[in-house]
Amino acid sequence: MTGDLPRSRPRTEQPHEFGFDTRQLHAGQRPDPNTGARAVPIFQTASYVFEDPESAAAYFNLQEYGNTYSRIMNPTVAAFEERVANLEGGSGAVAFASGIAAQAAALFTLLEPGDHVVSSSALYGGTVNQFKHLFRKMNVELSWADLDDPAAWEAAVRPTTKAFFGETIGNPAGNVLDIEALAGIAHRHGLPLIVDNTFATPYLCRPIEWGADIVVHSATKFLGGHGTSIGGVVVEAGTFDWSNGRFPVIADPSPAYHGLKFHETFGEYGYLMKLRAETLRDLGAALSPFNAFLFLQGIETLSLRMDRHVANAMTVAAFLDGHEAAANVTYPGLPGSKYQPLVEKYLPRGAGAVFSFDCVGGRAGGQGLIGGVQLWSHLANVGDAKSLIIHPASTTHRQLGDDELRAAGVGPGTVRLSVGLETVEDLIWDLEQALAREGGTA
Ligand SMILES: *Cc1c(COP(=O)(O)O)cnc(C)c1O
């Protein structure tokens, strides 16, 4: 039963190092041994027949790795997990029903009541809500740190701190995380650095190569790339020492798995095994095989799409930067961005495709722009093949006054773009005509 499960193999077995484009098509899958199917089959099944009572017992004891129930593992989902782990350079991965579930699970696997996390303050809005409200209910404390000031992260560390958390490219100001510096500080204190790599994808940046220990994704965005499915994934580097004294929750016998010592038993897979066998089992936010299949379709063309996303984003950002109705274009790929040195280091292929700018016409200008566009889709998502636009002050941040908006890093005229794969002249034509009609009038 284990034979058809894609597994990570030691590097020494693979004398030839395959390129990214090859791995985004092949990693984690061989043609189906039973049918010869070249595409990854959708194993639309809730459970699996055991060969005999002994192997069933071995699976449940985690003595052998075999399929039991699709809340915990599924061969289609496994192909997706192995592919993302391979592209990120991790030892393995566990998929979840959403990005928000993936990051909650990544952290809950490490945390106990009373613990503490240091997080970047420039985060996706849904993550801020989760950290502020859900984590408080779990009696987990948060310190927000300025991602431009690594010393502030170090100063925030407490005896109960269990992790650093940040996004490769932050929201909404396109802040770029200094991954190597923060990983260095985290490791000095025996802590893992967790990076949300959603906006960059492993094609533009691989945080593990710079010292990150855990990478989380909302696969809903660029990994899938088509805006069809919600999903997430957690990747671990497999190098962190969970037996360093700070993590009895992983090193000591687990009451949730009849006394199993996850790190001692599974070594570099200890964290991932606990993430799957306990956290995923108990939270239940499993990715469906069908959505895993759709994410695999997206990943096959990830590098091609990201190159186009970046090229289009650069062209649109440069256009807005020179437009009289637009101010404060935050694309970190622009030559004038204060994040240029970090972009050159961590994002040499480009700084992604999500950024914001301010309409000179303020709230009315932003709203007018949204009303005037014809090709850009007005919606609350990013990372679709189609170009997306939103005016936070009249949608996601609608209940806030102007002062509160500014505190959240959003101006009354701020507009967020997720630049898609259309003909770039068409994207600019649409912004141009909408800005001429509305944005520049105030
Ligand atoms: C969308 C997003 C999430 C949440 O992912 P879902 O798939 O919507 O649950 C987390 N982080 C970032 C950066 C995101 O863009």
XYZ file of C-alpha atoms and ligand atoms in Angstrom:
457
model
C 0.000 0.000 0.000
C 2.886 2.329 0.642
C 4.432 1.674 -2.781
C 2.314 4.197 -4.681
C 2.779 7.024 -2.189
C 5.282 9.584 -3.432
C 7.972 9.888 -0.763
C 10.877 12.208 -0.208
C 14.108 10.431 -1.058
C 17.613 11.205 0.140
C 19.453 13.451 -2.286
C 22.281 10.957 -2.732
C 19.928 8.650 -4.670
C 19.490 11.373 -7.292
C 22.787 12.197 -8.980
C 21.155 14.575 -11.452
C 19.615 17.787 -10.019
C 16.452 18.545 -11.966
C 15.547 22.142 -12.760
C 12.556 24.019 -11.320
C 10.490 23.737 -14.520
C 10.988 19.974 -14.612
C 10.137 19.553 -10.935
C 6.962 21.654 -11.134
C 5.736 19.067 -13.705
C 7.054 15.828 -12.209
C 8.001 16.049 -8.521
C 6.011 13.789 -6.220
C 4.411 11.681 -8.935
C 5.142 8.812 -11.265
C 2.614 7.421 -13.751
C -0.011 5.488 -11.810
C 1.360 1.918 -11.382
C -2.079 0.318 -11.691
C -3.421 2.148 -14.753
C -0.508 3.948 -16.384
C -2.402 7.242 -16.073
C 0.043 10.075 -16.797
C -1.956 12.785 -14.985
C -2.288 12.544 -11.198
C -5.505 10.523 -10.645
C -8.144 12.017 -8.354
C -8.464 9.484 -5.544
C -11.968 10.477 -4.547
C -12.238 8.153 -1.577
C -12.778 8.709 2.130
C -10.971 5.579 3.273
C -8.797 2.642 2.245
C -9.127 -1.135 2.615
C -6.381 -2.594 4.826
C -4.544 -5.708 3.628
C -4.764 -7.417 7.014
C -5.213 -6.605 10.718
C -1.454 -6.335 11.297
C -0.832 -3.662 8.659
C -3.884 -1.721 9.852
C -2.423 -1.693 13.353
C 1.006 -0.668 12.026
C -0.517 2.287 10.152
C -2.393 3.518 13.194
C 0.745 3.120 15.331
C 2.704 5.143 12.718
C 5.112 2.192 12.466
C 4.359 1.997 8.755
C 3.220 4.800 6.506
C -0.035 3.797 4.850
C -3.384 5.323 3.941
C -6.057 5.129 6.605
C -8.581 7.936 6.134
C -8.626 10.983 3.817
C -8.896 13.464 6.674
C -5.259 12.563 7.387
C -3.836 11.492 4.022
C -4.870 10.882 0.422
C -2.719 9.921 -2.594
C -3.802 12.906 -4.745
C -3.196 15.285 -1.854
C 0.144 13.534 -1.215
C 1.290 14.285 -4.785
C 0.479 17.970 -4.210
C 2.288 17.952 -0.839
C 5.397 16.329 -2.274
C 5.462 18.701 -5.227
C 5.326 21.835 -3.073
C 7.870 20.390 -0.598
C 10.215 19.657 -3.480
C 9.861 23.124 -5.041
C 10.444 24.825 -1.662
C 13.421 22.581 -0.834
C 11.773 21.147 2.300
C 11.802 17.643 3.755
C 8.032 17.271 3.354
C 4.683 19.042 3.524
C 1.150 18.720 4.863
C -1.799 20.211 2.935
C -4.827 21.936 4.452
C -8.273 23.081 3.369
C -7.168 26.741 3.264
C -4.163 28.955 3.786
C -5.617 30.207 7.037
C -5.999 26.612 8.308
C -2.425 25.816 7.241
C -0.876 28.645 9.235
C -3.078 27.970 12.294
C -2.014 24.320 12.204
C 1.660 25.196 11.645
C 1.595 27.302 14.813
C -0.742 25.177 16.961
C 1.609 22.217 16.519
C 4.221 24.256 18.428
C 2.071 26.143 20.906
C 0.590 25.539 24.329
C -1.575 27.920 26.363
C 0.534 30.794 27.704
C 2.986 30.687 24.788
C 4.015 33.690 22.744
C 4.728 34.460 19.060
C 6.597 37.399 17.538
C 5.032 38.397 14.235
C 5.599 40.950 11.537
C 2.986 43.700 11.736
C 2.651 43.854 7.929
C 0.376 40.873 7.269
C -2.540 39.685 5.181
C -5.723 40.934 6.883
C -7.127 37.466 7.532
C -3.926 36.542 9.347
C -4.174 39.618 11.579
C -7.705 38.573 12.577
C -6.597 35.025 13.282
C -3.625 36.053 15.385
C -5.536 38.734 17.289
C -8.761 36.891 18.032
C -8.432 33.119 17.603
C -5.015 33.006 19.244
C -6.225 35.070 22.177
C -8.953 32.482 22.778
C -6.200 29.867 22.947
C -4.371 32.066 25.488
C -1.479 32.631 23.057
C 0.130 36.076 23.194
C 1.353 38.038 20.183
C 3.986 40.741 19.823
C 3.912 42.756 16.595
C 7.340 43.688 15.280
C 8.365 46.084 12.516
C 9.753 43.949 9.699
C 12.217 46.675 8.796
C 13.800 46.492 12.268
C 15.264 43.042 13.104
C 16.466 44.339 16.515
C 12.824 44.867 17.502
C 12.158 41.147 16.918
C 15.040 40.187 19.177
C 13.850 42.603 21.880
C 10.385 41.003 21.788
C 11.625 37.469 22.595
C 10.393 36.051 25.930
C 11.035 32.746 27.700
C 7.631 31.599 26.380
C 8.267 32.622 22.753
C 7.857 29.720 20.316
C 8.218 31.222 16.830
C 8.858 34.214 14.546
C 6.276 34.738 11.777
C 6.403 36.966 8.689
C 5.461 37.196 5.002
C 8.096 37.205 2.231
C 6.322 40.181 0.669
C 4.091 41.945 3.194
C 0.718 43.596 2.925
C -0.110 46.356 1.957
C 3.154 48.254 1.508
C 5.115 45.569 -0.388
C 7.553 45.234 2.531
C 10.232 42.599 1.877
C 11.225 40.399 4.824
C 14.947 40.154 5.627
C 14.694 36.365 5.961
C 18.352 35.609 6.603
C 18.686 38.251 9.338
C 15.490 37.147 11.106
C 16.377 33.446 10.818
C 19.736 34.233 12.437
C 18.088 35.973 15.378
C 15.428 33.260 15.738
C 18.030 30.491 15.766
C 20.161 32.301 18.360
C 17.149 32.001 20.659
C 16.331 28.411 19.681
C 13.242 29.497 17.730
C 11.945 28.557 14.278
C 11.242 31.212 11.637
C 7.906 30.658 9.868
C 7.483 32.437 6.527
C 4.246 32.870 4.580
C 5.560 32.622 1.013
C 2.184 33.052 -0.715
C 2.983 36.277 -2.599
C 6.398 35.111 -3.829
C 5.849 31.360 -4.512
C 8.888 29.061 -4.521
C 9.689 30.241 -8.049
C 10.512 33.793 -6.899
C 11.869 32.995 -3.415
C 12.665 29.875 -1.409
C 12.815 31.007 2.240
C 14.300 27.671 3.409
C 17.457 28.456 1.416
C 17.821 31.592 3.565
C 17.303 29.839 6.896
C 13.510 29.702 7.339
C 12.373 26.541 9.130
C 8.708 26.382 8.130
C 7.037 27.806 5.014
C 3.262 28.235 4.755
C 1.168 28.976 1.679
C -2.279 29.940 0.678
C -2.407 27.715 -2.429
C -5.587 29.620 -3.299
C -3.409 32.347 -4.823
C -0.477 31.943 -7.266
C 0.198 28.221 -6.686
C -3.250 27.355 -8.046
C -3.294 30.509 -10.124
C -6.822 30.172 -11.444
C -8.967 31.345 -8.567
C -10.908 28.066 -8.549
C -10.056 26.494 -5.182
C -9.254 27.286 -1.559
C -6.303 25.435 -0.047
C -3.078 25.736 1.907
C 0.107 23.873 2.692
C 2.843 23.763 5.356
C 6.419 22.829 4.376
C 9.188 22.113 6.866
C 12.921 22.366 6.179
C 13.557 19.337 8.402
C 16.665 20.832 10.002
C 15.340 22.492 13.163
C 16.338 20.937 16.520
C 12.997 20.402 18.235
C 14.850 18.774 21.165
C 16.601 22.029 22.139
C 14.576 22.346 25.359
C 12.047 24.910 24.130
C 9.668 22.407 22.541
C 8.630 19.692 24.985
C 5.377 19.698 23.002
C 7.269 17.947 20.165
C 10.142 16.295 22.027
C 8.343 14.823 25.073
C 5.920 11.869 25.045
C 2.658 13.060 23.485
C -0.543 12.401 25.433
C -2.454 12.875 22.126
C -0.612 9.936 20.511
C -0.216 7.311 23.249
C 3.085 8.684 24.519
C 4.899 8.930 21.155
C 8.033 11.122 21.135
C 7.691 12.691 17.709
C 11.145 14.231 17.316
C 13.070 11.263 18.691
C 11.029 8.769 16.662
C 10.842 10.541 13.305
C 13.890 12.839 13.324
C 13.690 15.359 10.490
C 10.031 14.365 9.924
C 9.050 14.741 13.589
C 7.316 18.096 13.279
C 5.497 17.108 10.070
C 4.345 13.800 11.539
C 2.888 15.588 14.548
C 1.331 18.208 12.252
C -0.415 15.445 10.299
C -1.093 12.749 12.894
C -2.328 15.139 15.604
C -3.052 18.663 14.377
C -4.645 17.790 11.027
C -6.382 14.790 12.598
C -7.871 16.979 15.350
C -8.594 20.224 13.426
C -9.973 18.295 10.444
C -9.253 20.994 7.855
C -8.252 18.480 5.172
C -7.708 19.477 1.536
C -10.079 17.691 -0.856
C -8.483 15.442 -3.520
C -10.244 17.421 -6.245
C -8.769 20.722 -5.057
C -5.331 19.089 -4.763
C -5.724 18.011 -8.407
C -6.574 21.578 -9.466
C -3.566 22.958 -7.564
C -1.331 20.435 -9.338
C -2.654 21.701 -12.689
C -1.737 25.219 -11.636
C 1.740 24.349 -10.380
C 2.642 22.750 -13.727
C 2.903 26.257 -15.220
C 3.986 28.199 -12.105
C 7.304 29.512 -13.452
C 5.771 30.593 -16.770
C 2.933 32.380 -15.049
C 5.107 34.070 -12.430
C 7.468 35.454 -15.085
C 4.473 37.025 -16.832
C 2.881 38.209 -13.571
C 6.131 39.964 -12.650
C 6.659 41.517 -16.084
C 3.080 42.817 -16.177
C 3.271 44.086 -12.575
C 6.464 45.982 -13.331
C 4.907 47.621 -16.394
C 1.704 48.563 -14.569
C 3.640 49.865 -11.528
C 5.887 52.000 -13.732
C 2.843 53.376 -15.546
C 1.146 54.333 -12.261
C 4.373 55.728 -10.833
C 4.429 58.230 -13.657
C 0.702 59.058 -13.571
C -0.514 62.326 -12.063
C -3.625 60.713 -10.525
C -1.583 58.069 -8.643
C 0.816 58.477 -5.706
C 2.854 56.263 -3.386
C 3.086 53.192 -5.651
C 4.370 50.494 -3.283
C 5.668 47.923 -5.769
C 9.026 46.793 -4.303
C 10.275 46.006 -7.811
C 10.338 49.717 -8.746
C 13.888 51.086 -8.929
C 13.112 53.762 -6.311
C 11.750 51.319 -3.683
C 13.585 51.264 -0.371
C 13.339 47.461 -0.574
C 15.529 47.274 -3.710
C 18.545 45.698 -1.906
C 16.287 43.041 -0.346
C 14.545 42.433 -3.696
C 17.926 41.892 -5.357
C 18.922 39.436 -2.640
C 15.725 37.453 -2.080
C 13.606 38.078 -5.195
C 16.027 38.294 -8.141
C 13.338 37.091 -10.563
C 10.900 39.768 -9.476
C 8.913 41.108 -6.544
C 5.585 39.391 -7.251
C 2.458 40.985 -8.660
C 0.482 42.412 -5.719
C 0.874 46.037 -4.670
C -1.075 49.141 -3.817
C -1.082 52.822 -4.669
C -3.005 55.903 -3.544
C -5.484 57.715 -5.766
C -4.745 61.417 -5.590
C -8.526 61.886 -5.530
C -8.774 60.189 -2.099
C -11.797 58.085 -1.148
C -13.917 59.384 -4.028
C -11.041 58.899 -6.448
C -10.478 55.302 -5.339
C -14.148 54.464 -5.511
C -14.430 56.166 -8.885
C -11.514 54.176 -10.282
C -13.140 50.916 -9.196
C -16.399 52.004 -10.801
C -14.636 52.941 -14.025
C -12.566 49.844 -14.780
C -13.920 47.402 -17.339
C -11.309 44.645 -17.564
C -9.962 44.495 -13.985
C -12.215 42.406 -11.713
C -13.418 44.092 -8.532
C -13.075 41.427 -5.856
C -11.298 40.403 -2.640
C -8.645 37.946 -3.773
C -5.112 37.997 -5.169
C -2.969 35.729 -7.320
C -5.510 34.896 -10.009
C -4.537 34.641 -13.700
C -7.018 37.497 -14.161
C -6.212 41.020 -12.961
C -7.948 42.024 -9.733
C -8.581 45.367 -8.071
C -10.038 46.443 -4.751
C -10.539 49.683 -2.811
C -10.092 48.675 0.853
C -11.687 51.846 2.286
C -15.037 51.017 0.694
C -14.895 47.207 1.108
C -12.662 45.220 3.461
C -11.962 48.234 5.717
C -15.336 49.914 5.188
C -16.204 50.277 8.870
C -13.054 52.307 9.640
C -12.764 56.075 9.685
C -9.873 57.835 7.916
C -7.656 57.893 11.044
C -8.246 54.202 11.742
C -7.535 53.427 8.095
C -4.170 55.137 8.316
C -3.333 53.147 11.444
C -4.037 49.993 9.429
C -1.623 51.224 6.746
C -4.436 51.980 4.308
C -5.239 55.449 3.032
C -8.751 56.553 2.019
C -7.644 56.506 -1.631
C -5.544 53.308 -1.461
C -6.251 50.788 -4.209
C -4.763 47.276 -4.218
C -3.927 45.529 -7.468
C -3.160 41.900 -8.238
C -1.726 42.055 -11.737
C -2.750 39.122 -13.939
C -1.663 37.597 -17.214
C -3.663 39.652 -19.724
C -2.039 41.645 -22.538
C -0.391 44.377 -20.486
C -1.404 47.168 -22.878
C -5.021 46.257 -22.166
C -4.482 46.508 -18.390
C -2.926 49.944 -18.796
C -5.588 51.096 -21.254
C -8.258 50.186 -18.703
C -6.562 51.966 -15.776
C -5.832 54.972 -17.964
C -9.420 55.446 -19.096
C -10.789 54.905 -15.562
C -8.259 57.287 -13.971
C -8.968 59.922 -16.620
C -12.692 59.720 -15.923
C -12.609 59.571 -12.126
C -9.282 59.295 -10.310
C -7.812 62.565 -11.466
C -10.887 64.706 -11.022
C -10.505 65.580 -7.328
C -5.054 34.533 1.129
C -3.928 34.545 2.055
C -3.948 33.802 3.245
C -5.146 32.985 3.640
O -5.347 31.938 2.742
P -6.806 31.328 2.395
O -6.482 30.292 1.375
O -7.667 32.449 1.907
O -7.326 30.742 3.670
C -2.842 33.863 4.065
N -1.766 34.609 3.752
C -1.692 35.326 2.608
C -0.482 36.132 2.308
C -2.771 35.325 1.729
O -2.718 36.048 0.599
